[in-house]
Each structure stands twice: as structure tokens, then as C-alpha cells.
mmCIF file of C-alpha atoms in Angstrom:
data_model
loop_
_atom_site.group_PDB
_atom_site.id
_atom_site.type_symbol
_atom_site.label_atom_id
_atom_site.label_comp_id
_atom_site.label_asym_id
_atom_site.label_seq_id
_atom_site.Cartn_x
_atom_site.Cartn_y
_atom_site.Cartn_z
ATOM 1 C CA MET V 1 -0.458 -0.051 0.119
ATOM 2 C CA THR V 2 1.593 3.321 -0.823
ATOM 3 C CA GLY V 3 2.169 5.583 1.990
ATOM 4 C CA PHE V 4 1.408 2.626 4.167
ATOM 5 C CA GLN V 5 3.479 -0.424 5.702
ATOM 6 C CA THR V 6 1.054 -2.520 6.529
ATOM 7 C CA THR V 7 0.726 -5.636 3.902
ATOM 8 C CA PRO V 8 -1.971 -7.773 2.464
ATOM 9 C CA ASP V 9 -1.013 -10.343 5.214
ATOM 10 C CA ASP V 10 -0.915 -7.827 7.659
ATOM 11 C CA CYS V 11 -4.862 -6.953 6.478
ATOM 12 C CA ARG V 12 -5.841 -10.237 6.723
ATOM 13 C CA LYS V 13 -4.189 -10.971 10.328
ATOM 14 C CA ILE V 14 -6.530 -7.711 11.700
ATOM 15 C CA LEU V 15 -9.693 -8.628 9.846
ATOM 16 C CA SER V 16 -9.130 -12.348 11.364
ATOM 17 C CA ALA V 17 -8.982 -10.586 15.038
ATOM 18 C CA ALA V 18 -11.567 -8.227 13.979
ATOM 19 C CA LEU V 19 -14.131 -10.974 13.035
ATOM 20 C CA ALA V 20 -12.797 -13.315 16.505
ATOM 21 C CA SER V 21 -16.091 -12.842 18.908
ATOM 22 C CA GLY V 22 -17.968 -13.475 15.560
ATOM 23 C CA GLY V 23 -19.661 -10.342 13.570
ATOM 24 C CA GLU V 24 -21.413 -10.373 9.701
ATOM 25 C CA PHE V 25 -18.795 -7.881 8.762
ATOM 26 C CA ALA V 26 -15.568 -6.007 9.522
ATOM 27 C CA ASP V 27 -13.565 -3.398 7.341
ATOM 28 C CA LEU V 28 -10.478 -1.319 8.047
ATOM 29 C CA TYR V 29 -9.805 1.995 7.109
ATOM 30 C CA PHE V 30 -6.675 3.442 6.811
ATOM 31 C CA GLU V 31 -5.431 6.938 5.864
ATOM 32 C CA ARG V 32 -2.947 9.627 6.038
ATOM 33 C CA ARG V 33 -2.587 13.438 5.433
ATOM 34 C CA VAL V 34 0.198 15.955 5.049
ATOM 35 C CA ALA V 35 -0.866 19.547 5.201
ATOM 36 C CA THR V 36 1.559 22.582 4.459
ATOM 37 C CA GLY V 37 0.182 26.426 5.294
ATOM 38 C CA ILE V 38 1.717 29.755 5.059
ATOM 39 C CA SER V 39 0.706 33.047 6.294
ATOM 40 C CA TYR V 40 2.347 35.968 4.663
ATOM 41 C CA GLU V 41 1.666 39.726 5.514
ATOM 42 C CA GLU V 42 3.595 43.086 5.023
ATOM 43 C CA SER V 43 5.414 41.194 2.578
ATOM 44 C CA ARG V 44 7.257 38.896 4.635
ATOM 45 C CA VAL V 45 6.073 35.379 6.090
ATOM 46 C CA ARG V 46 4.415 35.386 9.069
ATOM 47 C CA SER V 47 3.732 31.790 9.995
ATOM 48 C CA VAL V 48 4.558 28.491 8.562
ATOM 49 C CA GLN V 49 3.171 24.912 9.594
ATOM 50 C CA ARG V 50 3.327 21.664 8.471
ATOM 51 C CA GLY V 51 1.763 18.381 9.882
ATOM 52 C CA VAL V 52 1.621 14.573 9.475
ATOM 53 C CA SER V 53 -1.473 12.474 10.823
ATOM 54 C CA GLN V 54 -1.982 8.990 10.043
ATOM 55 C CA GLY V 55 -4.406 6.827 11.772
ATOM 56 C CA LEU V 56 -6.470 3.507 11.166
ATOM 57 C CA GLY V 57 -10.388 2.884 12.218
ATOM 58 C CA VAL V 58 -11.402 -0.860 13.009
ATOM 59 C CA ARG V 59 -15.507 -1.779 12.366
ATOM 60 C CA VAL V 60 -17.096 -4.631 12.933
ATOM 61 C CA VAL V 61 -21.211 -4.940 12.146
ATOM 62 C CA VAL V 62 -23.743 -7.057 13.529
ATOM 63 C CA GLY V 63 -26.865 -6.919 12.428
ATOM 64 C CA GLU V 64 -27.802 -2.872 13.466
ATOM 65 C CA ARG V 65 -24.577 -3.162 16.058
ATOM 66 C CA SER V 66 -21.586 -1.544 15.020
ATOM 67 C CA GLY V 67 -17.947 -2.056 17.291
ATOM 68 C CA LEU V 68 -15.379 0.521 16.140
ATOM 69 C CA ALA V 69 -12.416 1.494 17.057
ATOM 70 C CA TYR V 70 -9.582 3.552 16.185
ATOM 71 C CA THR V 71 -5.694 3.854 16.638
ATOM 72 C CA GLU V 72 -2.770 6.372 15.623
ATOM 73 C CA ASP V 73 0.208 3.861 16.085
ATOM 74 C CA LEU V 74 0.121 1.651 12.487
ATOM 75 C CA SER V 75 2.274 -0.552 14.632
ATOM 76 C CA MET V 76 1.001 -4.421 14.129
ATOM 77 C CA GLU V 77 0.236 -4.126 17.859
ATOM 78 C CA LYS V 78 -1.353 -1.427 18.489
ATOM 79 C CA MET V 79 -3.761 -1.955 14.985
ATOM 80 C CA LEU V 80 -4.457 -5.665 16.401
ATOM 81 C CA LEU V 81 -5.722 -4.051 19.708
ATOM 82 C CA ALA V 82 -8.026 -1.499 18.049
ATOM 83 C CA ALA V 83 -9.260 -4.895 15.622
ATOM 84 C CA ARG V 84 -9.435 -6.835 19.211
ATOM 85 C CA THR V 85 -11.172 -3.987 20.838
ATOM 86 C CA ALA V 86 -14.307 -3.697 17.980
ATOM 87 C CA SER V 87 -14.589 -6.682 18.300
ATOM 88 C CA ALA V 88 -15.446 -7.055 21.779
ATOM 89 C CA ILE V 89 -17.510 -4.360 21.406
ATOM 90 C CA ALA V 90 -19.804 -6.044 18.736
ATOM 91 C CA ARG V 91 -19.707 -9.288 20.049
ATOM 92 C CA ASP V 92 -21.830 -11.690 18.528
ATOM 93 C CA SER V 93 -22.447 -15.834 19.690
ATOM 94 C CA GLY V 94 -22.819 -16.481 15.497
ATOM 95 C CA PRO V 95 -20.588 -18.012 13.823
ATOM 96 C CA ARG V 96 -17.324 -16.554 12.639
ATOM 97 C CA THR V 97 -18.148 -14.941 9.125
ATOM 98 C CA THR V 98 -14.890 -16.547 6.399
ATOM 99 C CA LEU V 99 -12.297 -13.872 4.824
ATOM 100 C CA ALA V 100 -12.684 -13.441 1.218
ATOM 101 C CA ASN V 101 -10.074 -13.267 -1.259
ATOM 102 C CA VAL V 102 -8.826 -9.755 -1.865
ATOM 103 C CA THR V 103 -9.115 -8.374 -5.135
ATOM 104 C CA GLU V 104 -8.010 -4.842 -5.638
ATOM 105 C CA ARG V 105 -10.793 -2.742 -6.968
ATOM 106 C CA SER V 106 -9.473 -0.125 -9.773
ATOM 107 C CA HIS V 107 -11.095 3.499 -10.330
ATOM 108 C CA PRO V 108 -10.493 6.039 -12.203
ATOM 109 C CA GLU V 109 -7.803 8.651 -11.323
ATOM 110 C CA TYR V 110 -10.358 11.618 -10.422
ATOM 111 C CA TYR V 111 -7.181 14.019 -8.936
ATOM 112 C CA PRO V 112 -3.768 13.445 -10.938
ATOM 113 C CA LEU V 113 -0.923 15.204 -9.362
ATOM 114 C CA VAL V 114 1.630 16.756 -11.122
ATOM 115 C CA ARG V 115 3.030 18.722 -9.443
ATOM 116 C CA ASP V 116 3.197 17.387 -5.619
ATOM 117 C CA PRO V 117 2.515 20.204 -3.360
ATOM 118 C CA ALA V 118 2.842 17.706 -0.265
ATOM 119 C CA SER V 119 6.766 16.883 -1.599
ATOM 120 C CA ALA V 120 7.420 20.468 -3.032
ATOM 121 C CA ASP V 121 10.221 22.741 -2.256
ATOM 122 C CA LEU V 122 9.229 25.428 0.472
ATOM 123 C CA ARG V 123 10.625 28.136 -1.688
ATOM 124 C CA GLU V 124 8.383 26.840 -4.881
ATOM 125 C CA LYS V 125 5.693 27.552 -3.007
ATOM 126 C CA LEU V 126 6.902 30.616 -1.669
ATOM 127 C CA ALA V 127 7.195 31.839 -4.986
ATOM 128 C CA PHE V 128 3.674 31.720 -5.828
ATOM 129 C CA ILE V 129 2.232 34.025 -2.549
ATOM 130 C CA GLU V 130 4.976 36.844 -3.447
ATOM 131 C CA ALA V 131 3.681 36.674 -6.567
ATOM 132 C CA ALA V 132 0.274 37.583 -5.533
ATOM 133 C CA ASN V 133 2.241 39.706 -2.737
ATOM 134 C CA ALA V 134 3.182 41.659 -5.909
ATOM 135 C CA ALA V 135 0.968 42.072 -8.741
ATOM 136 C CA ALA V 136 -1.680 43.022 -5.881
ATOM 137 C CA LEU V 137 0.411 45.909 -4.386
ATOM 138 C CA ALA V 138 1.731 46.928 -7.917
ATOM 139 C CA SER V 139 -2.261 47.731 -9.803
ATOM 140 C CA ASP V 140 -3.016 50.320 -7.988
ATOM 141 C CA ALA V 141 -0.786 52.676 -5.559
ATOM 142 C CA ARG V 142 -4.735 52.848 -2.759
ATOM 143 C CA ILE V 143 -3.492 49.425 -1.999
ATOM 144 C CA ILE V 144 -1.670 49.354 1.717
ATOM 145 C CA ARG V 145 -1.594 45.889 2.281
ATOM 146 C CA VAL V 146 -1.910 42.324 1.303
ATOM 147 C CA GLN V 147 -2.593 39.425 3.155
ATOM 148 C CA LEU V 148 -1.972 35.638 1.884
ATOM 149 C CA ALA V 149 -2.303 32.164 2.619
ATOM 150 C CA LEU V 150 -1.463 29.281 0.635
ATOM 151 C CA ALA V 151 -2.655 25.744 2.349
ATOM 152 C CA ASP V 152 -2.070 22.315 0.862
ATOM 153 C CA GLU V 153 -2.719 18.759 1.627
ATOM 154 C CA LEU V 154 -2.524 15.251 0.234
ATOM 155 C CA ARG V 155 -4.858 12.690 1.615
ATOM 156 C CA GLU V 156 -4.272 9.073 1.261
ATOM 157 C CA ILE V 157 -6.702 6.390 2.010
ATOM 158 C CA PHE V 158 -6.280 2.899 1.669
ATOM 159 C CA TYR V 159 -9.812 0.541 2.369
ATOM 160 C CA ILE V 160 -9.723 -3.346 2.567
ATOM 161 C CA ASN V 161 -13.035 -5.604 4.060
ATOM 162 C CA SER V 162 -13.447 -8.879 4.718
ATOM 163 C CA ASP V 163 -15.870 -8.936 1.786
ATOM 164 C CA GLY V 164 -12.437 -8.905 -0.153
ATOM 165 C CA VAL V 165 -13.182 -5.441 -1.434
ATOM 166 C CA SER V 166 -10.313 -3.043 -1.347
ATOM 167 C CA PHE V 167 -9.026 -0.230 -2.955
ATOM 168 C CA HIS V 168 -6.519 2.819 -2.608
ATOM 169 C CA ASP V 169 -7.194 6.779 -3.610
ATOM 170 C CA ARG V 170 -4.671 9.806 -3.314
ATOM 171 C CA GLN V 171 -6.892 13.242 -2.836
ATOM 172 C CA PRO V 172 -4.657 16.264 -3.079
ATOM 173 C CA MET V 173 -6.106 19.624 -2.525
ATOM 174 C CA LEU V 174 -4.902 23.542 -2.741
ATOM 175 C CA SER V 175 -5.524 26.890 -1.944
ATOM 176 C CA LEU V 176 -4.207 30.273 -2.158
ATOM 177 C CA ARG V 177 -6.501 32.984 -0.543
ATOM 178 C CA ALA V 178 -5.520 36.848 -1.249
ATOM 179 C CA SER V 179 -7.091 39.372 1.266
ATOM 180 C CA ALA V 180 -6.273 43.036 -0.372
ATOM 181 C CA ILE V 181 -7.625 46.620 1.832
ATOM 182 C CA ALA V 182 -7.790 49.869 -0.266
ATOM 183 C CA ALA V 183 -7.284 53.285 1.378
ATOM 184 C CA GLN V 184 -8.923 56.543 0.124
ATOM 185 C CA GLY V 185 -8.896 59.327 2.610
ATOM 186 C CA LYS V 186 -10.659 57.898 5.720
ATOM 187 C CA GLU V 187 -12.001 54.580 3.704
ATOM 188 C CA LEU V 188 -10.991 51.612 3.883
ATOM 189 C CA ARG V 189 -12.205 48.776 1.621
ATOM 190 C CA THR V 190 -10.960 45.192 1.253
ATOM 191 C CA GLY V 191 -11.221 42.758 -1.442
ATOM 192 C CA ARG V 192 -10.710 39.245 -1.247
ATOM 193 C CA ASP V 193 -9.866 36.558 -4.125
ATOM 194 C CA SER V 194 -8.810 32.319 -4.148
ATOM 195 C CA GLY V 195 -8.109 29.843 -6.447
ATOM 196 C CA GLY V 196 -7.304 25.819 -5.866
ATOM 197 C CA GLY V 197 -9.140 23.009 -5.849
ATOM 198 C CA ARG V 198 -8.268 18.800 -5.965
ATOM 199 C CA ILE V 199 -5.067 19.815 -7.757
ATOM 200 C CA GLY V 200 -1.076 20.307 -7.468
ATOM 201 C CA LEU V 201 1.110 22.749 -7.974
ATOM 202 C CA GLU V 202 0.395 22.912 -11.417
ATOM 203 C CA TYR V 203 -3.269 24.525 -11.018
ATOM 204 C CA PHE V 204 -1.166 28.136 -11.152
ATOM 205 C CA ASP V 205 0.003 27.065 -14.912
ATOM 206 C CA ARG V 206 -2.882 25.414 -16.085
ATOM 207 C CA VAL V 207 -6.136 27.492 -14.537
ATOM 208 C CA ARG V 208 -4.789 30.500 -12.430
ATOM 209 C CA GLY V 209 -1.611 32.473 -12.031
ATOM 210 C CA ALA V 210 -1.413 33.230 -8.300
ATOM 211 C CA ALA V 211 -0.457 37.210 -9.711
ATOM 212 C CA GLU V 212 -3.915 36.732 -11.070
ATOM 213 C CA ILE V 213 -5.365 36.111 -7.921
ATOM 214 C CA GLY V 214 -3.630 38.600 -6.036
ATOM 215 C CA ARG V 215 -4.772 41.678 -9.135
ATOM 216 C CA GLU V 216 -8.450 40.971 -8.561
ATOM 217 C CA ALA V 217 -8.575 40.751 -4.832
ATOM 218 C CA ALA V 218 -7.249 44.208 -5.159
ATOM 219 C CA ARG V 219 -9.341 45.329 -8.383
ATOM 220 C CA LEU V 220 -12.470 43.934 -5.775
ATOM 221 C CA ALA V 221 -11.237 46.468 -2.938
ATOM 222 C CA ILE V 222 -10.487 49.915 -5.437
ATOM 223 C CA LEU V 223 -14.385 48.886 -6.572
ATOM 224 C CA LEU V 224 -15.755 48.910 -2.961
ATOM 225 C CA LEU V 225 -14.050 52.472 -2.629
ATOM 226 C CA ASP V 226 -16.816 54.354 -4.727
ATOM 227 C CA ALA V 227 -19.371 51.339 -3.114
ATOM 228 C CA ARG V 228 -22.780 53.361 -1.726
ATOM 229 C CA GLU V 229 -24.649 52.330 1.083
ATOM 230 C CA ILE V 230 -28.047 50.559 0.248
ATOM 231 C CA GLU V 231 -30.478 51.799 1.762
ATOM 232 C CA ALA V 232 -31.799 50.021 5.146
ATOM 233 C CA GLY V 233 -35.054 47.652 5.436
ATOM 234 C CA PRO V 234 -36.705 44.692 3.365
ATOM 235 C CA GLN V 235 -34.865 44.139 0.239
ATOM 236 C CA THR V 236 -35.672 41.955 -2.766
ATOM 237 C CA VAL V 237 -32.829 38.987 -2.783
ATOM 238 C CA VAL V 238 -32.220 36.576 -5.446
ATOM 239 C CA LEU V 239 -30.248 34.046 -4.754
ATOM 240 C CA GLY V 240 -27.837 31.806 -6.911
ATOM 241 C CA PRO V 241 -28.457 28.245 -6.974
ATOM 242 C CA ALA V 242 -25.340 27.187 -4.550
ATOM 243 C CA ASP V 243 -26.685 29.428 -1.878
ATOM 244 C CA SER V 244 -30.226 27.961 -2.757
ATOM 245 C CA GLY V 245 -29.434 24.135 -2.702
ATOM 246 C CA VAL V 246 -27.559 25.512 1.508
ATOM 247 C CA LEU V 247 -31.078 26.639 2.133
ATOM 248 C CA LEU V 248 -32.899 23.988 0.716
ATOM 249 C CA HIS V 249 -30.798 21.129 2.091
ATOM 250 C CA GLU V 250 -30.537 22.968 5.971
ATOM 251 C CA ALA V 251 -34.514 22.959 5.146
ATOM 252 C CA VAL V 252 -35.190 19.445 4.015
ATOM 253 C CA GLY V 253 -32.366 17.729 3.170
ATOM 254 C CA HIS V 254 -31.377 15.927 6.322
ATOM 255 C CA GLY V 255 -35.081 14.872 7.090
ATOM 256 C CA LEU V 256 -34.967 12.904 3.543
ATOM 257 C CA GLU V 257 -31.245 11.303 4.326
ATOM 258 C CA ALA V 258 -31.872 7.186 3.764
ATOM 259 C CA ASP V 259 -30.702 6.326 7.028
ATOM 260 C CA PHE V 260 -33.203 8.310 9.289
ATOM 261 C CA ASN V 261 -35.930 7.251 6.949
ATOM 262 C CA ARG V 262 -34.856 3.986 7.484
ATOM 263 C CA LYS V 263 -34.742 4.220 11.062
ATOM 264 C CA ASN V 264 -38.458 5.846 10.677
ATOM 265 C CA LEU V 265 -36.466 9.212 13.029
ATOM 266 C CA SER V 266 -37.468 11.507 10.010
ATOM 267 C CA ASN V 267 -40.343 13.879 9.978
ATOM 268 C CA TYR V 268 -40.940 12.120 6.589
ATOM 269 C CA SER V 269 -40.746 8.514 7.902
ATOM 270 C CA GLY V 270 -44.231 6.870 6.569
ATOM 271 C CA GLN V 271 -45.236 10.034 4.273
ATOM 272 C CA MET V 272 -44.498 8.533 0.678
ATOM 273 C CA GLY V 273 -47.217 9.912 -1.903
ATOM 274 C CA GLU V 274 -48.206 12.589 0.143
ATOM 275 C CA ARG V 275 -48.252 16.085 0.896
ATOM 276 C CA VAL V 276 -45.404 17.586 2.967
ATOM 277 C CA ALA V 277 -44.516 21.291 1.823
ATOM 278 C CA SER V 278 -46.348 24.438 0.858
ATOM 279 C CA ASP V 279 -47.693 24.329 -2.760
ATOM 280 C CA LEU V 280 -45.136 26.806 -3.713
ATOM 281 C CA CYS V 281 -42.316 24.349 -3.100
#
């Protein structure tokens, strides 16, 4: 397994330990994250953070009951202890499940990495920040301060279960956030822009340059200097699809989730075919 030292034979031993007290199903979920963050203000680095976290979660399922345990120590001793703990929680007097042969499931590589930010030199990342900073300051003399934050993460997961299904995936995340402050007399306005996604450092070559993000934050700050105060009181508001989707989700989305309805815990449970909302919906 890439990024993990555990072998397939080790996984079978852990799964066997998880099912030692009975159980219908067991699975292992390995995860490792490498994250870096750089904070930049007043044309200098304010802070740099880097962290590595990893662990294993073990689950044993018996009917509606689950036993869960985890460990951040990926030594064999600690992983077996987590498996036995989950097994004890979900103890079952029924026959022990037989482990199936492992078949690694293939899936598309949704986030191919060209320039892995987790292994990139810190100076390379700093160059993107400095480019955004310089572009923002040069765009207009009224820009008095620029704040930038570059964050990246590489998340690696490995999954395997007692049915023999396993898969491996890598999930990068990159973001550059820019905040520019413009001053005109006593007026101060802030413009913000950001870029990134589940992509490596090639984002700045293929999608948006770091300088472009800095300039856009500065442009918005300058634009706001001429903004007029809105009239107070109730206003007609038109929401875009993203915000409307959030409101709809919070209003009814949770009640429509399958697990709540399967357990008859939702307001909508048992109301199939009945009207549950206003005709305006």
C-alpha cells in the first residue's frame, strides 16, 4: 500500500482479529494526511505550519450493531489491539465470518498529480505567494496591505473489508487566498479572491496564475471604494443556485436522508405520496 507499511497479509490478520468474537462484516480504513500552511502579510512570511497525521479505523458489524475502534499508531501490536476492541464491542455468538480473497477495486484517477505540493520545496510555494503579493501591490497605489495564505494537503486512503474488496486513493487539496486592503481618505475597503481545488501546484500554470488572484483581490478592494450604502430595510434578494441549495438542504435535506428514514426517525418517514410542504415548493 502506497504510504502505508502494512501488507495484505497484515490486513488479513487484523480482519481475522476483528471477527474473532463473531460478526457479519469487518472493514479497515487507513488514512494519512500531509498538510502545509503559509501565512504572508506585509510582504513577509508570518508563519509556516506543517503536519502529518495518520491512523486506522476498524469496524465490525453485527446486524444493526457496530463496534468501532481506532489507533494513530500503525504498529502491528496497536492495530491488532484496535481490531480486538472493535470485536469485543460488537461481540456476536453466531458463526465467525470467513474472509474472502482480496480483490483490489480499480477506479478512475480523479485527481492526477503533476506537481505534488506535499513534496514540493517550501521556496517554490513561497514564489507563488510573492507573485500574488507583488501583483496586488503594483495594481494600484491605494492598496496599502495584502494578506495571503497558501494551504495544501495530500490525503491518502486505503480501504479493505472482509468481503475481499479493497481500494486505494490519493486526494490532493490546494488553496491560495488573497485579501487586499485599499485606502482612500478615511475609507478602507477589503477585496478578497481565492483559487485552488483538488489539484497540485500545476493549478497556477494551467488554471489561474497566483498573480491573477492577487490582482483580482486588489481590483475588488478598489471597486468597493466607490460603493454606495444600500437603503436600509427589507429588500428583494435573488439567490444563486449554490446558496439556494444550502438553504434547501438545511430546511429539508437532513430529513430526506436514507438512514433517518430507514430507522423511521424523520418527519417524512412513512409519508410517501403525501404532501409535506407548501404548494410554493
